[in-house]
Amino acid sequence: MNINEIFNSLLNHEELSRETTKGILIGITRGELNTEEITALLTAIQMRGVSVDELLGFRDGILETGVPVPLDCDRYIDVVGTGGDRKNTFNISTTSCFVIAGAGYKVAKHGNYSATSVSGASNVIKNHGVTFTDDVDRLNRCLNEVGIVYLHAQLFAKAMKFVGPIRKALPFPTFFNLLGPIINPSKPQCQLLGTANLDQMRLYSQVYQKIGIDYGIVNSVDGYDEISLTGNFKVSTNDYERVFSPEELGFDIAKPEELVGGATEEEAAVIFDNVLANKALPAQKNIVLANAGFAIQVLERGKKSIDECIAVARESIDSGKAQATFRKFVELNA
């Protein structure tokens, strides 16, 4: 890797190849770039905007230098948001994952501690006494017996620790913020991703097409990185791209205050528990049903209508299967 040639390319506004950015990432983990060079690299790419191939190259490098998770399952999904919408919502994606698993589908949820809200996926999972693990045998046992496995990002993406202090020191987000949703170490065949804006939706659509997986990307028009039901929302999949309204799916419009995850991790955990126990506010339950429903449609390769998929998610909560799935998950991972 010739770092001077790379900087010359960036200064000439040229895009780097996928192989080049993979090499950069691997070089960072080997200590071949100093702090100043990494800082300059992150800044230069952020100012120009990361390309699809550049992002894929960095993803390749993170997966190659990380801990792989081969799961004994041919088809499973991850539900995740890009984060950064600063809406401080409750754990919608994580709750949806247990609803999906309760409906009989397989889920490999990849997550981390929160960066911008009170409670991220790892916060709410750990709050219930779960111990994170990178033991593949334990993870496969959980997937086989419960239908869902949780992958705490810090145990797997080893490369992230090399850039962590630099990212924190910079006064702006970098392209590393975009990598989180696409570095699930189990490499799921399906994913539902929430983005905070339409530019991100277009970027990830191209990324998923190149990776070659079944996907759904959602964005609420008022800036939520999930289906918030506070207004219309856009969905892009392998098969279609269109705007939905809450009303056409049979949902009332939600109020922003009904989505807030509370002021503490404990308050967020209570909302999470209430949804799974079918004791939450109608808006909280509906939001989880909507996100779980579109995830199920991705798993079904679009062969079921969204109304059918939402009905499957509803039955998971109403029957108690979603709550039972989570309880078994906690018991197995305590």
GROMACS .gro file of C-alpha atoms in nm:
model
  334
    1MET     CA    1   0.000   0.000   0.000
    2ASN     CA    2   0.140   0.337  -0.106
    3ILE     CA    3  -0.031   0.591   0.117
    4ASN     CA    4   0.109   0.885  -0.083
    5GLU     CA    5  -0.052   0.756  -0.403
    6ILE     CA    6  -0.381   0.713  -0.215
    7PHE     CA    7  -0.371   1.071  -0.089
    8ASN     CA    8  -0.288   1.198  -0.438
    9SER     CA    9  -0.593   1.017  -0.574
   10LEU     CA   10  -0.813   1.167  -0.303
   11LEU     CA   11  -0.676   1.516  -0.362
   12ASN     CA   12  -0.760   1.473  -0.732
   13HIS     CA   13  -1.116   1.378  -0.635
   14GLU     CA   14  -1.068   1.025  -0.767
   15GLU     CA   15  -1.258   0.730  -0.624
   16LEU     CA   16  -1.057   0.447  -0.474
   17SER     CA   17  -1.113   0.087  -0.579
   18ARG     CA   18  -1.276  -0.172  -0.357
   19GLU     CA   19  -0.946  -0.359  -0.332
   20THR     CA   20  -0.763  -0.040  -0.233
   21THR     CA   21  -0.994   0.046   0.055
   22LYS     CA   22  -0.984  -0.314   0.174
   23GLY     CA   23  -0.605  -0.285   0.180
   24ILE     CA   24  -0.625   0.044   0.371
   25LEU     CA   25  -0.841  -0.114   0.639
   26ILE     CA   26  -0.610  -0.413   0.675
   27GLY     CA   27  -0.313  -0.175   0.684
   28ILE     CA   28  -0.473   0.019   0.970
   29THR     CA   29  -0.510  -0.300   1.175
   30ARG     CA   30  -0.145  -0.385   1.112
   31GLY     CA   31  -0.028  -0.045   1.235
   32GLU     CA   32   0.094   0.064   0.892
   33LEU     CA   33  -0.078   0.406   0.915
   34ASN     CA   34  -0.015   0.656   1.191
   35THR     CA   35  -0.280   0.864   1.363
   36GLU     CA   36  -0.226   1.168   1.140
   37GLU     CA   37  -0.259   0.960   0.822
   38ILE     CA   38  -0.578   0.792   0.942
   39THR     CA   39  -0.725   1.129   1.043
   40ALA     CA   40  -0.643   1.279   0.704
   41LEU     CA   41  -0.789   0.977   0.525
   42LEU     CA   42  -1.118   0.988   0.717
   43THR     CA   43  -1.146   1.362   0.660
   44ALA     CA   44  -1.072   1.349   0.288
   45ILE     CA   45  -1.324   1.075   0.216
   46GLN     CA   46  -1.589   1.238   0.434
   47MET     CA   47  -1.552   1.572   0.253
   48ARG     CA   48  -1.599   1.408  -0.086
   49GLY     CA   49  -1.846   1.139   0.022
   50VAL     CA   50  -1.779   0.767   0.023
   51SER     CA   51  -1.854   0.566  -0.292
   52VAL     CA   52  -2.025   0.227  -0.305
   53ASP     CA   53  -1.705   0.038  -0.391
   54GLU     CA   54  -1.507   0.224  -0.126
   55LEU     CA   55  -1.762   0.135   0.139
   56LEU     CA   56  -1.765  -0.228   0.024
   57GLY     CA   57  -1.386  -0.240   0.040
   58PHE     CA   58  -1.380  -0.117   0.398
   59ARG     CA   59  -1.652  -0.374   0.477
   60ASP     CA   60  -1.439  -0.648   0.319
   61GLY     CA   61  -1.145  -0.546   0.535
   62ILE     CA   62  -1.345  -0.540   0.858
   63LEU     CA   63  -1.494  -0.883   0.792
   64GLU     CA   64  -1.156  -1.031   0.694
   65THR     CA   65  -0.980  -0.902   1.006
   66GLY     CA   66  -1.271  -0.975   1.239
   67VAL     CA   67  -1.415  -1.286   1.402
   68PRO     CA   68  -1.634  -1.485   1.160
   69VAL     CA   69  -1.962  -1.638   1.276
   70PRO     CA   70  -2.065  -1.937   1.062
   71LEU     CA   71  -2.425  -2.013   1.154
   72ASP     CA   72  -2.602  -2.344   1.094
   73CYS     CA   73  -2.884  -2.187   0.898
   74ASP     CA   74  -2.941  -2.111   0.533
   75ARG     CA   75  -3.171  -1.811   0.570
   76TYR     CA   76  -3.202  -1.557   0.849
   77ILE     CA   77  -3.238  -1.181   0.884
   78ASP     CA   78  -3.087  -0.886   1.065
   79VAL     CA   79  -3.293  -0.577   1.142
   80VAL     CA   80  -3.092  -0.263   1.208
   81GLY     CA   81  -3.090   0.115   1.171
   82THR     CA   82  -2.807   0.341   1.067
   83GLY     CA   83  -2.856   0.546   1.383
   84GLY     CA   84  -2.784   0.914   1.404
   85ASP     CA   85  -3.142   1.033   1.361
   86ARG     CA   86  -3.123   1.170   1.719
   87LYS     CA   87  -3.488   1.083   1.784
   88ASN     CA   88  -3.412   0.878   2.098
   89THR     CA   89  -3.670   0.614   2.010
   90PHE     CA   90  -3.717   0.295   2.209
   91ASN     CA   91  -3.549  -0.023   2.083
   92ILE     CA   92  -3.773  -0.074   1.781
   93SER     CA   93  -3.538  -0.289   1.570
   94THR     CA   94  -3.439  -0.514   1.860
   95THR     CA   95  -3.799  -0.561   1.971
   96SER     CA   96  -3.898  -0.640   1.612
   97CYS     CA   97  -3.631  -0.910   1.598
   98PHE     CA   98  -3.789  -1.104   1.884
   99VAL     CA   99  -4.132  -1.067   1.724
  100ILE     CA  100  -3.990  -1.210   1.401
  101ALA     CA  101  -3.826  -1.499   1.588
  102GLY     CA  102  -4.148  -1.559   1.778
  103ALA     CA  103  -4.320  -1.600   1.442
  104GLY     CA  104  -4.088  -1.888   1.358
  105TYR     CA  105  -3.822  -1.715   1.147
  106LYS     CA  106  -3.448  -1.712   1.215
  107VAL     CA  107  -3.274  -1.390   1.322
  108ALA     CA  108  -2.909  -1.292   1.372
  109LYS     CA  109  -2.926  -0.949   1.533
  110HIS     CA  110  -2.604  -0.747   1.515
  111GLY     CA  111  -2.578  -0.446   1.745
  112ASN     CA  112  -2.381  -0.228   1.979
  113TYR     CA  113  -2.417   0.014   2.265
  114SER     CA  114  -2.595   0.336   2.180
  115ALA     CA  115  -2.405   0.631   2.038
  116THR     CA  116  -2.687   0.885   2.010
  117SER     CA  117  -2.987   0.756   2.208
  118VAL     CA  118  -3.044   0.640   2.565
  119SER     CA  119  -3.046   0.270   2.483
  120GLY     CA  120  -2.894   0.079   2.194
  121ALA     CA  121  -2.947  -0.288   2.116
  122SER     CA  122  -2.661  -0.403   2.340
  123ASN     CA  123  -2.785  -0.181   2.623
  124VAL     CA  124  -3.132  -0.332   2.634
  125ILE     CA  125  -3.004  -0.688   2.588
  126LYS     CA  126  -2.744  -0.653   2.864
  127ASN     CA  127  -3.001  -0.482   3.089
  128HIS     CA  128  -3.184  -0.816   3.105
  129GLY     CA  129  -2.880  -1.003   3.234
  130VAL     CA  130  -2.756  -1.142   2.903
  131THR     CA  131  -2.385  -1.219   2.868
  132PHE     CA  132  -2.240  -1.149   2.524
  133THR     CA  133  -2.036  -1.421   2.359
  134ASP     CA  134  -1.834  -1.489   2.045
  135ASP     CA  135  -1.840  -1.866   2.102
  136VAL     CA  136  -1.977  -2.003   1.774
  137ASP     CA  137  -2.104  -2.325   1.933
  138ARG     CA  138  -2.304  -2.130   2.192
  139LEU     CA  139  -2.435  -1.895   1.925
  140ASN     CA  140  -2.550  -2.182   1.706
  141ARG     CA  141  -2.717  -2.354   1.999
  142CYS     CA  142  -2.909  -2.034   2.071
  143LEU     CA  143  -3.012  -1.996   1.708
  144ASN     CA  144  -3.127  -2.357   1.687
  145GLU     CA  145  -3.314  -2.362   2.018
  146VAL     CA  146  -3.456  -2.010   2.028
  147GLY     CA  147  -3.452  -1.893   1.667
  148ILE     CA  148  -3.249  -1.579   1.738
  149VAL     CA  149  -2.889  -1.499   1.819
  150TYR     CA  150  -2.737  -1.168   1.931
  151LEU     CA  151  -2.397  -1.059   1.802
  152HIS     CA  152  -2.241  -0.780   2.009
  153ALA     CA  153  -2.036  -0.583   1.756
  154GLN     CA  154  -1.737  -0.513   1.980
  155LEU     CA  155  -1.657  -0.885   2.005
  156PHE     CA  156  -1.630  -0.929   1.630
  157ALA     CA  157  -1.519  -0.617   1.439
  158LYS     CA  158  -1.162  -0.603   1.572
  159ALA     CA  159  -1.061  -0.329   1.329
  160MET     CA  160  -1.297  -0.075   1.485
  161LYS     CA  161  -1.081  -0.037   1.795
  162PHE     CA  162  -0.797   0.102   1.583
  163VAL     CA  163  -1.004   0.397   1.461
  164GLY     CA  164  -1.227   0.444   1.767
  165PRO     CA  165  -1.025   0.718   1.943
  166ILE     CA  166  -0.978   0.909   1.616
  167ARG     CA  167  -1.349   0.895   1.533
  168LYS     CA  168  -1.432   1.026   1.879
  169ALA     CA  169  -1.185   1.311   1.845
  170LEU     CA  170  -1.320   1.430   1.509
  171PRO     CA  171  -1.602   1.688   1.526
  172PHE     CA  172  -1.800   1.519   1.246
  173PRO     CA  173  -1.924   1.168   1.161
  174THR     CA  174  -1.722   0.958   0.917
  175PHE     CA  175  -1.799   0.681   0.671
  176PHE     CA  176  -1.734   0.433   0.953
  177ASN     CA  177  -2.081   0.528   1.079
  178LEU     CA  178  -2.219   0.377   0.759
  179LEU     CA  179  -2.036   0.046   0.805
  180GLY     CA  180  -2.220  -0.073   1.116
  181PRO     CA  181  -2.528  -0.208   0.936
  182ILE     CA  182  -2.328  -0.408   0.681
  183ILE     CA  183  -2.061  -0.578   0.894
  184ASN     CA  184  -2.273  -0.844   1.064
  185PRO     CA  185  -2.005  -1.115   1.102
  186SER     CA  186  -2.250  -1.393   1.015
  187LYS     CA  187  -2.317  -1.235   0.673
  188PRO     CA  188  -2.699  -1.269   0.676
  189GLN     CA  189  -2.881  -1.343   0.352
  190CYS     CA  190  -3.159  -1.097   0.442
  191GLN     CA  191  -3.163  -0.755   0.602
  192LEU     CA  192  -3.409  -0.481   0.688
  193LEU     CA  193  -3.228  -0.150   0.725
  194GLY     CA  194  -3.359   0.182   0.846
  195THR     CA  195  -3.190   0.493   0.707
  196ALA     CA  196  -3.214   0.852   0.827
  197ASN     CA  197  -3.236   1.004   0.478
  198LEU     CA  198  -3.293   0.920   0.112
  199ASP     CA  199  -2.927   0.966   0.016
  200GLN     CA  200  -2.839   0.681   0.250
  201MET     CA  201  -3.123   0.475   0.107
  202ARG     CA  202  -2.980   0.510  -0.245
  203LEU     CA  203  -2.629   0.428  -0.125
  204TYR     CA  204  -2.731   0.112   0.058
  205SER     CA  205  -2.955  -0.002  -0.228
  206GLN     CA  206  -2.646  -0.015  -0.449
  207VAL     CA  207  -2.442  -0.178  -0.172
  208TYR     CA  208  -2.697  -0.457  -0.120
  209GLN     CA  209  -2.730  -0.516  -0.493
  210LYS     CA  210  -2.354  -0.571  -0.515
  211ILE     CA  211  -2.347  -0.792  -0.205
  212GLY     CA  212  -2.634  -0.991  -0.353
  213ILE     CA  213  -2.875  -1.033  -0.062
  214ASP     CA  214  -3.249  -0.989  -0.013
  215TYR     CA  215  -3.310  -0.652   0.145
  216GLY     CA  216  -3.558  -0.393   0.251
  217ILE     CA  217  -3.454  -0.034   0.322
  218VAL     CA  218  -3.694   0.200   0.499
  219ASN     CA  219  -3.698   0.570   0.573
  220SER     CA  220  -3.965   0.784   0.733
  221VAL     CA  221  -4.008   1.114   0.554
  222ASP     CA  222  -3.973   1.307   0.879
  223GLY     CA  223  -3.623   1.171   0.938
  224TYR     CA  224  -3.662   0.854   1.145
  225ASP     CA  225  -3.425   0.570   1.056
  226GLU     CA  226  -3.708   0.318   1.086
  227ILE     CA  227  -4.080   0.298   1.010
  228SER     CA  228  -4.206   0.541   1.270
  229LEU     CA  229  -4.572   0.567   1.159
  230THR     CA  230  -4.550   0.939   1.238
  231GLY     CA  231  -4.619   1.001   0.870
  232ASN     CA  232  -4.547   0.852   0.530
  233PHE     CA  233  -4.244   0.631   0.482
  234LYS     CA  234  -4.052   0.496   0.184
  235VAL     CA  235  -3.956   0.133   0.131
  236SER     CA  236  -3.701   0.005  -0.121
  237THR     CA  237  -3.654  -0.370  -0.178
  238ASN     CA  238  -3.518  -0.605  -0.444
  239ASP     CA  239  -3.863  -0.596  -0.605
  240TYR     CA  240  -4.016  -0.252  -0.554
  241GLU     CA  241  -3.972   0.104  -0.432
  242ARG     CA  242  -4.272   0.297  -0.307
  243VAL     CA  243  -4.415   0.526  -0.040
  244PHE     CA  244  -4.662   0.395   0.217
  245SER     CA  245  -4.889   0.577   0.458
  246PRO     CA  246  -4.974   0.440   0.804
  247GLU     CA  247  -5.345   0.451   0.719
  248GLU     CA  248  -5.321   0.218   0.419
  249LEU     CA  249  -5.168  -0.046   0.647
  250GLY     CA  250  -5.446  -0.004   0.902
  251PHE     CA  251  -5.244   0.197   1.154
  252ASP     CA  252  -5.318   0.530   1.319
  253ILE     CA  253  -5.058   0.804   1.283
  254ALA     CA  254  -4.821   0.792   1.581
  255LYS     CA  255  -4.713   1.090   1.785
  256PRO     CA  256  -4.336   1.146   1.822
  257GLU     CA  257  -4.363   1.142   2.200
  258GLU     CA  258  -4.507   0.789   2.184
  259LEU     CA  259  -4.182   0.661   2.033
  260VAL     CA  260  -3.940   0.805   2.288
  261GLY     CA  261  -3.732   0.544   2.470
  262GLY     CA  262  -3.733   0.726   2.801
  263ALA     CA  263  -3.461   0.904   2.996
  264THR     CA  264  -3.276   0.596   3.121
  265GLU     CA  265  -3.181   0.249   3.001
  266GLU     CA  266  -3.422   0.107   3.255
  267GLU     CA  267  -3.714   0.304   3.110
  268ALA     CA  268  -3.626   0.183   2.761
  269ALA     CA  269  -3.615  -0.176   2.887
  270VAL     CA  270  -3.965  -0.140   3.033
  271ILE     CA  271  -4.105  -0.031   2.694
  272PHE     CA  272  -3.924  -0.322   2.527
  273ASP     CA  273  -4.078  -0.564   2.779
  274ASN     CA  274  -4.424  -0.411   2.749
  275VAL     CA  275  -4.433  -0.452   2.371
  276LEU     CA  276  -4.337  -0.819   2.392
  277ALA     CA  277  -4.589  -0.871   2.673
  278ASN     CA  278  -4.862  -0.699   2.466
  279LYS     CA  279  -4.901  -0.426   2.730
  280ALA     CA  280  -4.750  -0.133   2.540
  281LEU     CA  281  -4.916   0.176   2.402
  282PRO     CA  282  -5.099   0.100   2.076
  283ALA     CA  283  -4.855   0.321   1.885
  284GLN     CA  284  -4.554   0.138   2.029
  285LYS     CA  285  -4.696  -0.200   1.933
  286ASN     CA  286  -4.796  -0.080   1.586
  287ILE     CA  287  -4.450   0.052   1.510
  288VAL     CA  288  -4.295  -0.282   1.598
  289LEU     CA  289  -4.559  -0.464   1.390
  290ALA     CA  290  -4.482  -0.245   1.088
  291ASN     CA  291  -4.106  -0.297   1.105
  292ALA     CA  292  -4.136  -0.668   1.178
  293GLY     CA  293  -4.390  -0.703   0.897
  294PHE     CA  294  -4.162  -0.558   0.632
  295ALA     CA  295  -3.874  -0.773   0.760
  296ILE     CA  296  -4.091  -1.083   0.727
  297GLN     CA  297  -4.178  -0.980   0.372
  298VAL     CA  298  -3.805  -0.970   0.292
  299LEU     CA  299  -3.763  -1.318   0.439
  300GLU     CA  300  -4.057  -1.438   0.230
  301ARG     CA  301  -3.895  -1.293  -0.084
  302GLY     CA  302  -4.204  -1.077  -0.138
  303LYS     CA  303  -4.431  -1.379  -0.183
  304LYS     CA  304  -4.660  -1.258   0.097
  305SER     CA  305  -4.837  -0.924   0.093
  306ILE     CA  306  -4.739  -0.672   0.357
  307ASP     CA  307  -5.082  -0.711   0.518
  308GLU     CA  308  -5.021  -1.085   0.554
  309CYS     CA  309  -4.675  -1.026   0.699
  310ILE     CA  310  -4.803  -0.773   0.953
  311ALA     CA  311  -5.070  -1.025   1.054
  312VAL     CA  312  -4.796  -1.284   1.115
  313ALA     CA  313  -4.610  -1.036   1.336
  314ARG     CA  314  -4.930  -0.949   1.523
  315GLU     CA  315  -4.996  -1.315   1.599
  316SER     CA  316  -4.644  -1.348   1.740
  317ILE     CA  317  -4.718  -1.081   2.000
  318ASP     CA  318  -5.084  -1.164   2.066
  319SER     CA  319  -5.014  -1.535   2.116
  320GLY     CA  320  -4.731  -1.471   2.362
  321LYS     CA  321  -4.474  -1.636   2.134
  322ALA     CA  322  -4.261  -1.322   2.106
  323GLN     CA  323  -4.237  -1.286   2.483
  324ALA     CA  324  -4.170  -1.658   2.530
  325THR     CA  325  -3.892  -1.639   2.273
  326PHE     CA  326  -3.722  -1.356   2.458
  327ARG     CA  327  -3.753  -1.530   2.794
  328LYS     CA  328  -3.594  -1.844   2.654
  329PHE     CA  329  -3.321  -1.633   2.492
  330VAL     CA  330  -3.237  -1.468   2.827
  331GLU     CA  331  -3.241  -1.804   3.007
  332LEU     CA  332  -2.997  -1.953   2.756
  333ASN     CA  333  -2.761  -1.653   2.760
  334ALA     CA  334  -2.759  -1.545   3.123
   0.00000   0.00000   0.00000
